[in-house]
PDB file of C-alpha atoms in Angstrom:
ATOM      1  CA  MET A   2       0.225  -0.142   0.076  1.00  0.00           C
ATOM      2  CA  LEU A   3       0.744   3.786  -1.001  1.00  0.00           C
ATOM      3  CA  VAL A   4       0.498   6.423   1.319  1.00  0.00           C
ATOM      4  CA  THR A   5       2.386   9.827   1.197  1.00  0.00           C
ATOM      5  CA  GLY A   6       1.521  12.948   2.373  1.00  0.00           C
ATOM      6  CA  PHE A   7       2.486  16.696   2.588  1.00  0.00           C
ATOM      7  CA  PRO A   8       1.880  20.115   4.864  1.00  0.00           C
ATOM      8  CA  ALA A   9      -0.652  22.734   2.629  1.00  0.00           C
ATOM      9  CA  ASP A  10       0.839  26.164   2.174  1.00  0.00           C
ATOM     10  CA  ALA A  11      -1.105  27.232   5.072  1.00  0.00           C
ATOM     11  CA  PHE A  12      -1.943  26.041   8.144  1.00  0.00           C
ATOM     12  CA  GLY A  13       0.542  23.191   8.470  1.00  0.00           C
ATOM     13  CA  THR A  14      -2.113  21.035   7.426  1.00  0.00           C
ATOM     14  CA  ASN A  15      -0.999  17.410   6.360  1.00  0.00           C
ATOM     15  CA  CYS A  16      -2.499  16.593   2.580  1.00  0.00           C
ATOM     16  CA  TYR A  17      -2.675  12.177   2.564  1.00  0.00           C
ATOM     17  CA  VAL A  18      -2.320  10.601  -0.217  1.00  0.00           C
ATOM     18  CA  VAL A  19      -3.565   6.483  -0.237  1.00  0.00           C
ATOM     19  CA  ALA A  20      -3.820   4.062  -2.639  1.00  0.00           C
ATOM     20  CA  PRO A  21      -3.170  -0.373  -2.600  1.00  0.00           C
ATOM     21  CA  GLY A  22      -0.192   0.775  -5.057  1.00  0.00           C
ATOM     22  CA  PRO A  23       1.367   3.183  -7.798  1.00  0.00           C
ATOM     23  CA  GLY A  24      -0.725   3.176 -10.690  1.00  0.00           C
ATOM     24  CA  GLU A  25      -3.557   2.611  -9.005  1.00  0.00           C
ATOM     25  CA  GLN A  26      -6.891   4.984  -7.854  1.00  0.00           C
ATOM     26  CA  CYS A  27      -6.186   6.437  -5.041  1.00  0.00           C
ATOM     27  CA  VAL A  28      -8.121   8.608  -1.586  1.00  0.00           C
ATOM     28  CA  VAL A  29      -7.061  12.414  -0.603  1.00  0.00           C
ATOM     29  CA  ILE A  30      -7.209  12.691   2.600  1.00  0.00           C
ATOM     30  CA  ASP A  31      -7.830  16.741   3.791  1.00  0.00           C
ATOM     31  CA  PRO A  32      -7.075  18.376   1.004  1.00  0.00           C
ATOM     32  CA  GLY A  33      -6.160  22.008   2.292  1.00  0.00           C
ATOM     33  CA  VAL A  34      -4.818  25.716   0.927  1.00  0.00           C
ATOM     34  CA  GLY A  35      -3.026  25.803  -1.594  1.00  0.00           C
ATOM     35  CA  VAL A  36      -1.935  21.814  -2.809  1.00  0.00           C
ATOM     36  CA  VAL A  37      -3.967  21.353  -5.639  1.00  0.00           C
ATOM     37  CA  ASP A  38      -0.368  21.750  -7.641  1.00  0.00           C
ATOM     38  CA  ARG A  39       1.432  19.511  -4.803  1.00  0.00           C
ATOM     39  CA  LEU A  40      -0.845  17.122  -4.856  1.00  0.00           C
ATOM     40  CA  ASP A  41      -1.087  17.314  -8.780  1.00  0.00           C
ATOM     41  CA  GLU A  42       3.176  16.409  -8.431  1.00  0.00           C
ATOM     42  CA  VAL A  43       2.157  13.865  -6.175  1.00  0.00           C
ATOM     43  CA  LEU A  44      -0.558  11.451  -8.440  1.00  0.00           C
ATOM     44  CA  ALA A  45       1.968  12.064 -11.551  1.00  0.00           C
ATOM     45  CA  GLN A  46       4.985  11.029 -10.429  1.00  0.00           C
ATOM     46  CA  HIS A  47       3.099   7.571  -8.672  1.00  0.00           C
ATOM     47  CA  ARG A  48       0.576   7.237 -11.246  1.00  0.00           C
ATOM     48  CA  LEU A  49      -2.390   7.912  -9.348  1.00  0.00           C
ATOM     49  CA  HIS A  50      -5.733   8.255 -10.403  1.00  0.00           C
ATOM     50  CA  PRO A  51      -8.371   9.899  -7.537  1.00  0.00           C
ATOM     51  CA  ALA A  52     -11.406   8.505  -6.922  1.00  0.00           C
ATOM     52  CA  ALA A  53     -12.616  10.148  -3.421  1.00  0.00           C
ATOM     53  CA  VAL A  54     -11.549  12.636  -0.800  1.00  0.00           C
ATOM     54  CA  LEU A  55     -11.957  12.153   2.841  1.00  0.00           C
ATOM     55  CA  LEU A  56     -12.165  14.605   5.305  1.00  0.00           C
ATOM     56  CA  THR A  57     -11.799  13.987   8.838  1.00  0.00           C
ATOM     57  CA  HIS A  58     -13.478  17.156   9.657  1.00  0.00           C
ATOM     58  CA  GLY A  59     -15.229  20.755   8.517  1.00  0.00           C
ATOM     59  CA  HIS A  60     -12.658  22.916   8.723  1.00  0.00           C
ATOM     60  CA  LEU A  61     -11.280  25.026   6.152  1.00  0.00           C
ATOM     61  CA  ASP A  62      -7.650  24.636   6.760  1.00  0.00           C
ATOM     62  CA  HIS A  63      -8.341  20.801   5.585  1.00  0.00           C
ATOM     63  CA  THR A  64     -11.513  21.777   3.128  1.00  0.00           C
ATOM     64  CA  PHE A  65     -10.435  24.488   1.060  1.00  0.00           C
ATOM     65  CA  SER A  66      -9.426  22.888  -2.124  1.00  0.00           C
ATOM     66  CA  VAL A  67     -11.614  20.056  -1.882  1.00  0.00           C
ATOM     67  CA  ALA A  68     -13.753  21.077  -4.929  1.00  0.00           C
ATOM     68  CA  PRO A  69     -11.335  22.078  -7.548  1.00  0.00           C
ATOM     69  CA  VAL A  70      -9.872  18.441  -6.802  1.00  0.00           C
ATOM     70  CA  CYS A  71     -13.243  17.409  -6.574  1.00  0.00           C
ATOM     71  CA  GLY A  72     -14.918  19.095  -9.597  1.00  0.00           C
ATOM     72  CA  ALA A  73     -11.549  18.123 -11.975  1.00  0.00           C
ATOM     73  CA  ARG A  74     -11.808  14.596 -11.591  1.00  0.00           C
ATOM     74  CA  GLY A  75     -15.513  13.907 -10.936  1.00  0.00           C
ATOM     75  CA  ILE A  76     -15.278  12.725  -7.881  1.00  0.00           C
ATOM     76  CA  THR A  77     -17.060  12.626  -4.470  1.00  0.00           C
ATOM     77  CA  ALA A  78     -16.088  14.562  -0.720  1.00  0.00           C
ATOM     78  CA  TYR A  79     -17.383  12.547   2.178  1.00  0.00           C
ATOM     79  CA  VAL A  80     -17.652  13.997   5.902  1.00  0.00           C
ATOM     80  CA  HIS A  81     -19.566  12.957   8.413  1.00  0.00           C
ATOM     81  CA  PRO A  82     -23.340  15.319   8.244  1.00  0.00           C
ATOM     82  CA  ALA A  83     -22.505  16.587  11.721  1.00  0.00           C
ATOM     83  CA  ASP A  84     -19.621  18.921   9.288  1.00  0.00           C
ATOM     84  CA  ARG A  85     -21.994  19.334   6.395  1.00  0.00           C
ATOM     85  CA  GLU A  86     -22.712  22.784   6.739  1.00  0.00           C
ATOM     86  CA  LEU A  87     -19.077  23.473   7.221  1.00  0.00           C
ATOM     87  CA  LEU A  88     -18.652  22.875   3.373  1.00  0.00           C
ATOM     88  CA  ALA A  89     -21.448  25.091   2.168  1.00  0.00           C
ATOM     89  CA  ASP A  90     -20.010  27.491   5.115  1.00  0.00           C
ATOM     90  CA  PRO A  91     -16.773  27.377   6.990  1.00  0.00           C
ATOM     91  CA  GLY A  92     -16.337  30.270   8.621  1.00  0.00           C
ATOM     92  CA  LYS A  93     -19.365  28.908  10.877  1.00  0.00           C
ATOM     93  CA  GLY A  94     -17.016  26.296  11.963  1.00  0.00           C
ATOM     94  CA  LEU A  95     -14.272  29.714  13.000  1.00  0.00           C
ATOM     95  CA  GLY A  96     -17.473  32.092  14.209  1.00  0.00           C
ATOM     96  CA  VAL A  97     -16.567  34.462  11.132  1.00  0.00           C
ATOM     97  CA  GLY A  98     -18.583  35.467   8.028  1.00  0.00           C
ATOM     98  CA  LEU A  99     -17.130  34.082   4.558  1.00  0.00           C
ATOM     99  CA  ASP A 100     -16.447  38.048   3.754  1.00  0.00           C
ATOM    100  CA  GLU A 101     -14.797  37.743   7.265  1.00  0.00           C
ATOM    101  CA  LEU A 102     -13.199  35.433   6.675  1.00  0.00           C
ATOM    102  CA  PHE A 103     -11.324  35.789   3.182  1.00  0.00           C
ATOM    103  CA  GLY A 104     -11.264  39.723   2.758  1.00  0.00           C
ATOM    104  CA  GLY A 105     -12.246  39.782  -0.217  1.00  0.00           C
ATOM    105  CA  ARG A 106      -8.993  38.309  -1.530  1.00  0.00           C
ATOM    106  CA  LEU A 107     -10.053  34.050  -1.461  1.00  0.00           C
ATOM    107  CA  THR A 108     -12.882  32.306  -3.114  1.00  0.00           C
ATOM    108  CA  TYR A 109     -13.532  29.528  -1.412  1.00  0.00           C
ATOM    109  CA  SER A 110     -16.964  27.253  -3.432  1.00  0.00           C
ATOM    110  CA  GLU A 111     -18.407  24.135  -1.827  1.00  0.00           C
ATOM    111  CA  PRO A 112     -18.464  20.580  -3.890  1.00  0.00           C
ATOM    112  CA  ASP A 113     -20.890  19.289  -6.152  1.00  0.00           C
ATOM    113  CA  ASP A 114     -20.934  15.968  -4.625  1.00  0.00           C
ATOM    114  CA  VAL A 115     -21.071  15.657  -0.914  1.00  0.00           C
ATOM    115  CA  ALA A 116     -21.944  12.029   0.758  1.00  0.00           C
ATOM    116  CA  GLU A 117     -21.698  11.709   4.359  1.00  0.00           C
ATOM    117  CA  LEU A 118     -19.820   9.576   6.824  1.00  0.00           C
ATOM    118  CA  THR A 119     -21.841   6.925   8.873  1.00  0.00           C
ATOM    119  CA  ASP A 120     -19.329   5.605  12.133  1.00  0.00           C
ATOM    120  CA  GLY A 121     -18.177   2.070  12.604  1.00  0.00           C
ATOM    121  CA  ALA A 122     -19.114   1.630   8.862  1.00  0.00           C
ATOM    122  CA  THR A 123     -16.300   0.112   6.561  1.00  0.00           C
ATOM    123  CA  MET A 124     -15.858   1.640   2.439  1.00  0.00           C
ATOM    124  CA  SER A 125     -14.762   0.362   0.424  1.00  0.00           C
ATOM    125  CA  LEU A 126     -13.077   2.806  -2.567  1.00  0.00           C
ATOM    126  CA  ALA A 127      -9.819   2.478  -4.674  1.00  0.00           C
ATOM    127  CA  GLY A 128      -9.273  -0.835  -3.871  1.00  0.00           C
ATOM    128  CA  LEU A 129      -9.862   0.120   0.476  1.00  0.00           C
ATOM    129  CA  GLU A 130     -11.096  -0.811   2.835  1.00  0.00           C
ATOM    130  CA  ILE A 131     -11.413   2.309   5.425  1.00  0.00           C
ATOM    131  CA  THR A 132     -13.388   1.956   8.799  1.00  0.00           C
ATOM    132  CA  VAL A 133     -15.150   5.183  10.096  1.00  0.00           C
ATOM    133  CA  ASP A 134     -14.816   6.089  13.737  1.00  0.00           C
ATOM    134  CA  HIS A 135     -17.133   9.460  14.017  1.00  0.00           C
ATOM    135  CA  ALA A 136     -14.689  11.373  17.157  1.00  0.00           C
ATOM    136  CA  PRO A 137     -15.948  14.369  17.762  1.00  0.00           C
ATOM    137  CA  GLY A 138     -14.409  17.006  20.222  1.00  0.00           C
ATOM    138  CA  HIS A 139     -12.789  19.354  17.498  1.00  0.00           C
ATOM    139  CA  THR A 140     -16.205  19.412  15.424  1.00  0.00           C
ATOM    140  CA  GLY A 141     -18.992  17.870  15.500  1.00  0.00           C
ATOM    141  CA  GLY A 142     -18.587  15.491  13.016  1.00  0.00           C
ATOM    142  CA  SER A 143     -14.477  14.835  13.106  1.00  0.00           C
ATOM    143  CA  VAL A 144     -13.435  11.634  12.185  1.00  0.00           C
ATOM    144  CA  LEU A 145     -10.638   8.766  12.116  1.00  0.00           C
ATOM    145  CA  PHE A 146     -10.643   6.862   9.446  1.00  0.00           C
ATOM    146  CA  ARG A 147      -8.530   3.458   9.774  1.00  0.00           C
ATOM    147  CA  LEU A 148      -6.965   1.359   7.375  1.00  0.00           C
ATOM    148  CA  PRO A 149      -4.593  -2.080   7.667  1.00  0.00           C
ATOM    149  CA  GLY A 150      -1.231  -0.572   7.795  1.00  0.00           C
ATOM    150  CA  ALA A 151       0.475  -4.518   7.418  1.00  0.00           C
ATOM    151  CA  ALA A 152       1.242  -4.079   3.818  1.00  0.00           C
ATOM    152  CA  THR A 153       3.051  -0.790   4.518  1.00  0.00           C
ATOM    153  CA  SER A 154       7.068   0.497   5.399  1.00  0.00           C
ATOM    154  CA  TRP A 155       5.556   0.468   8.633  1.00  0.00           C
ATOM    155  CA  ASP A 156       4.750  -2.921   8.768  1.00  0.00           C
ATOM    156  CA  ALA A 157       1.457  -1.789  11.836  1.00  0.00           C
ATOM    157  CA  GLU A 158      -1.570  -3.855  11.843  1.00  0.00           C
ATOM    158  CA  GLN A 159      -3.317  -0.721  11.316  1.00  0.00           C
ATOM    159  CA  ILE A 160      -2.373   3.149  10.622  1.00  0.00           C
ATOM    160  CA  CYS A 161      -5.207   5.622  11.596  1.00  0.00           C
ATOM    161  CA  LEU A 162      -5.603   9.222   9.639  1.00  0.00           C
ATOM    162  CA  SER A 163      -7.227  11.410  12.702  1.00  0.00           C
ATOM    163  CA  GLY A 164      -7.446  14.614  11.670  1.00  0.00           C
ATOM    164  CA  ASP A 165      -7.423  17.062  14.540  1.00  0.00           C
ATOM    165  CA  VAL A 166      -8.472  15.033  17.290  1.00  0.00           C
ATOM    166  CA  LEU A 167      -4.426  14.018  18.045  1.00  0.00           C
ATOM    167  CA  PHE A 168      -0.925  14.989  17.301  1.00  0.00           C
ATOM    168  CA  ALA A 169       2.058  14.248  18.485  1.00  0.00           C
ATOM    169  CA  GLY A 170       1.933  14.955  21.997  1.00  0.00           C
ATOM    170  CA  SER A 171      -1.876  16.730  22.238  1.00  0.00           C
ATOM    171  CA  ILE A 172      -4.631  16.737  21.044  1.00  0.00           C
ATOM    172  CA  GLY A 173      -7.023  18.934  18.964  1.00  0.00           C
ATOM    173  CA  ARG A 174      -8.219  22.254  20.565  1.00  0.00           C
ATOM    174  CA  THR A 175     -12.006  22.265  21.802  1.00  0.00           C
ATOM    175  CA  ASP A 176     -12.726  26.491  21.854  1.00  0.00           C
ATOM    176  CA  LEU A 177     -13.767  26.358  18.668  1.00  0.00           C
ATOM    177  CA  PRO A 178     -17.763  27.042  17.631  1.00  0.00           C
ATOM    178  CA  GLY A 179     -18.365  22.838  17.674  1.00  0.00           C
ATOM    179  CA  GLY A 180     -15.636  22.053  20.065  1.00  0.00           C
ATOM    180  CA  ASN A 181     -16.379  20.175  23.279  1.00  0.00           C
ATOM    181  CA  THR A 182     -14.376  19.489  25.707  1.00  0.00           C
ATOM    182  CA  THR A 183     -16.106  16.416  27.345  1.00  0.00           C
ATOM    183  CA  ALA A 184     -16.926  14.660  23.815  1.00  0.00           C
ATOM    184  CA  MET A 185     -13.351  15.355  23.058  1.00  0.00           C
ATOM    185  CA  LEU A 186     -12.136  13.526  26.015  1.00  0.00           C
ATOM    186  CA  THR A 187     -15.402  11.152  25.291  1.00  0.00           C
ATOM    187  CA  SER A 188     -13.579   9.678  21.635  1.00  0.00           C
ATOM    188  CA  LEU A 189      -9.958  10.040  23.268  1.00  0.00           C
ATOM    189  CA  ARG A 190     -11.712   7.032  25.990  1.00  0.00           C
ATOM    190  CA  ASP A 191     -13.790   5.349  23.774  1.00  0.00           C
ATOM    191  CA  LYS A 192     -11.501   5.401  19.961  1.00  0.00           C
ATOM    192  CA  ILE A 193      -8.057   6.596  20.396  1.00  0.00           C
ATOM    193  CA  LEU A 194      -7.156   4.162  23.817  1.00  0.00           C
ATOM    194  CA  PRO A 195      -8.574   0.940  22.395  1.00  0.00           C
ATOM    195  CA  LEU A 196      -6.382   1.316  19.699  1.00  0.00           C
ATOM    196  CA  ALA A 197      -3.159  -1.312  19.362  1.00  0.00           C
ATOM    197  CA  ASP A 198       0.603   0.294  20.703  1.00  0.00           C
ATOM    198  CA  ASP A 199       1.767  -0.438  16.818  1.00  0.00           C
ATOM    199  CA  THR A 200      -1.072   1.629  15.906  1.00  0.00           C
ATOM    200  CA  VAL A 201       0.894   4.241  13.093  1.00  0.00           C
ATOM    201  CA  VAL A 202      -1.399   7.952  14.169  1.00  0.00           C
ATOM    202  CA  LEU A 203      -1.292   9.990  11.231  1.00  0.00           C
ATOM    203  CA  PRO A 204      -1.928  13.153  12.225  1.00  0.00           C
ATOM    204  CA  GLY A 205      -3.668  16.230  10.362  1.00  0.00           C
ATOM    205  CA  HIS A 206      -0.627  18.752  11.170  1.00  0.00           C
ATOM    206  CA  GLY A 207       3.121  17.691  11.923  1.00  0.00           C
ATOM    207  CA  PRO A 208       4.617  14.526  12.570  1.00  0.00           C
ATOM    208  CA  GLU A 209       3.786  10.811  12.383  1.00  0.00           C
ATOM    209  CA  THR A 210       3.850   8.984  16.201  1.00  0.00           C
ATOM    210  CA  THR A 211       1.896   6.050  17.354  1.00  0.00           C
ATOM    211  CA  ILE A 212      -0.465   5.331  19.924  1.00  0.00           C
ATOM    212  CA  GLY A 213       1.998   3.645  22.229  1.00  0.00           C
ATOM    213  CA  ARG A 214       4.187   6.008  21.996  1.00  0.00           C
ATOM    214  CA  GLU A 215       1.009   8.598  22.871  1.00  0.00           C
ATOM    215  CA  ARG A 216      -0.326   6.605  24.939  1.00  0.00           C
ATOM    216  CA  ALA A 217       3.652   7.237  27.212  1.00  0.00           C
ATOM    217  CA  VAL A 218       4.081  10.785  26.576  1.00  0.00           C
ATOM    218  CA  ASN A 219       0.576  12.637  25.506  1.00  0.00           C
ATOM    219  CA  PRO A 220      -0.335  14.092  28.534  1.00  0.00           C
ATOM    220  CA  TYR A 221      -3.836  13.918  27.453  1.00  0.00           C
ATOM    221  CA  LEU A 222      -3.536  10.245  26.803  1.00  0.00           C
ATOM    222  CA  ARG A 223      -1.998   9.930  30.167  1.00  0.00           C
ATOM    223  CA  GLU A 224      -4.236  11.637  32.598  1.00  0.00           C
ATOM    224  CA  LEU A 225      -6.973   8.878  31.263  1.00  0.00           C
ATOM    225  CA  THR A 226      -5.281   6.264  31.590  1.00  0.00           C
ATOM    226  CA  GLU A 227      -3.859   7.071  34.478  1.00  0.00           C
ATOM    227  CA  ALA A 228      -8.114   7.687  35.522  1.00  0.00           C
ATOM    228  CA  PRO A 229     -10.152   5.980  33.738  1.00  0.00           C
ATOM    229  CA  SER A 230     -13.160   6.405  35.606  1.00  0.00           C
ATOM    230  CA  ARG A 231     -13.502  10.252  35.923  1.00  0.00           C
ATOM    231  CA  GLY A 232     -17.119  11.926  35.595  1.00  0.00           C
ATOM    232  CA  PHE A 233     -18.077  12.783  32.082  1.00  0.00           C
TER     233      PHE A 233
END
């Protein structure tokens, strides 16, 4: 399996491309600000053909290029229904209007074809089996995408594309509209901590990590591990 990625021009948002191998169909995850040209280079380098775009959540830094990426190829964008409205009006996720958000300097449009993600579903896309875990907290519609990892260079049990739920050493913020600290802690407890230690985590920002490493050093996970019965 081929897994590659690169940071967007703004906010350091990681855009990922996953395929069964070179020359195959692929999925694109979280195409953020200014990624179109770099994405085209990656696709050409590996001779890949996008079959869908997957969004870990609806914040603009993860969705800005979803319409041009989907529109150029006639493919579907997938997002959790709780964040669906952010594709039409991303300012809602930041507490500002579109005019204020862009100041007239940038244009934004939602993709023509949008499908909704379902918690616990396993989707067959581009020859891949991708499991969806709804993990609210950063936004109401934040999700994790999990794939088998044995056929990758990591030779791990699985890969988890964690969006802004889990980072190396930290977690996503919960103070923006739609964020919820209690929901985030529940998601970490119920969706992150049960994953195997060798699960490779590919976060929405920053370097890759593993669940075992985060279980040992991430203060938010350590607190949950040390006090698993806390009342939230």
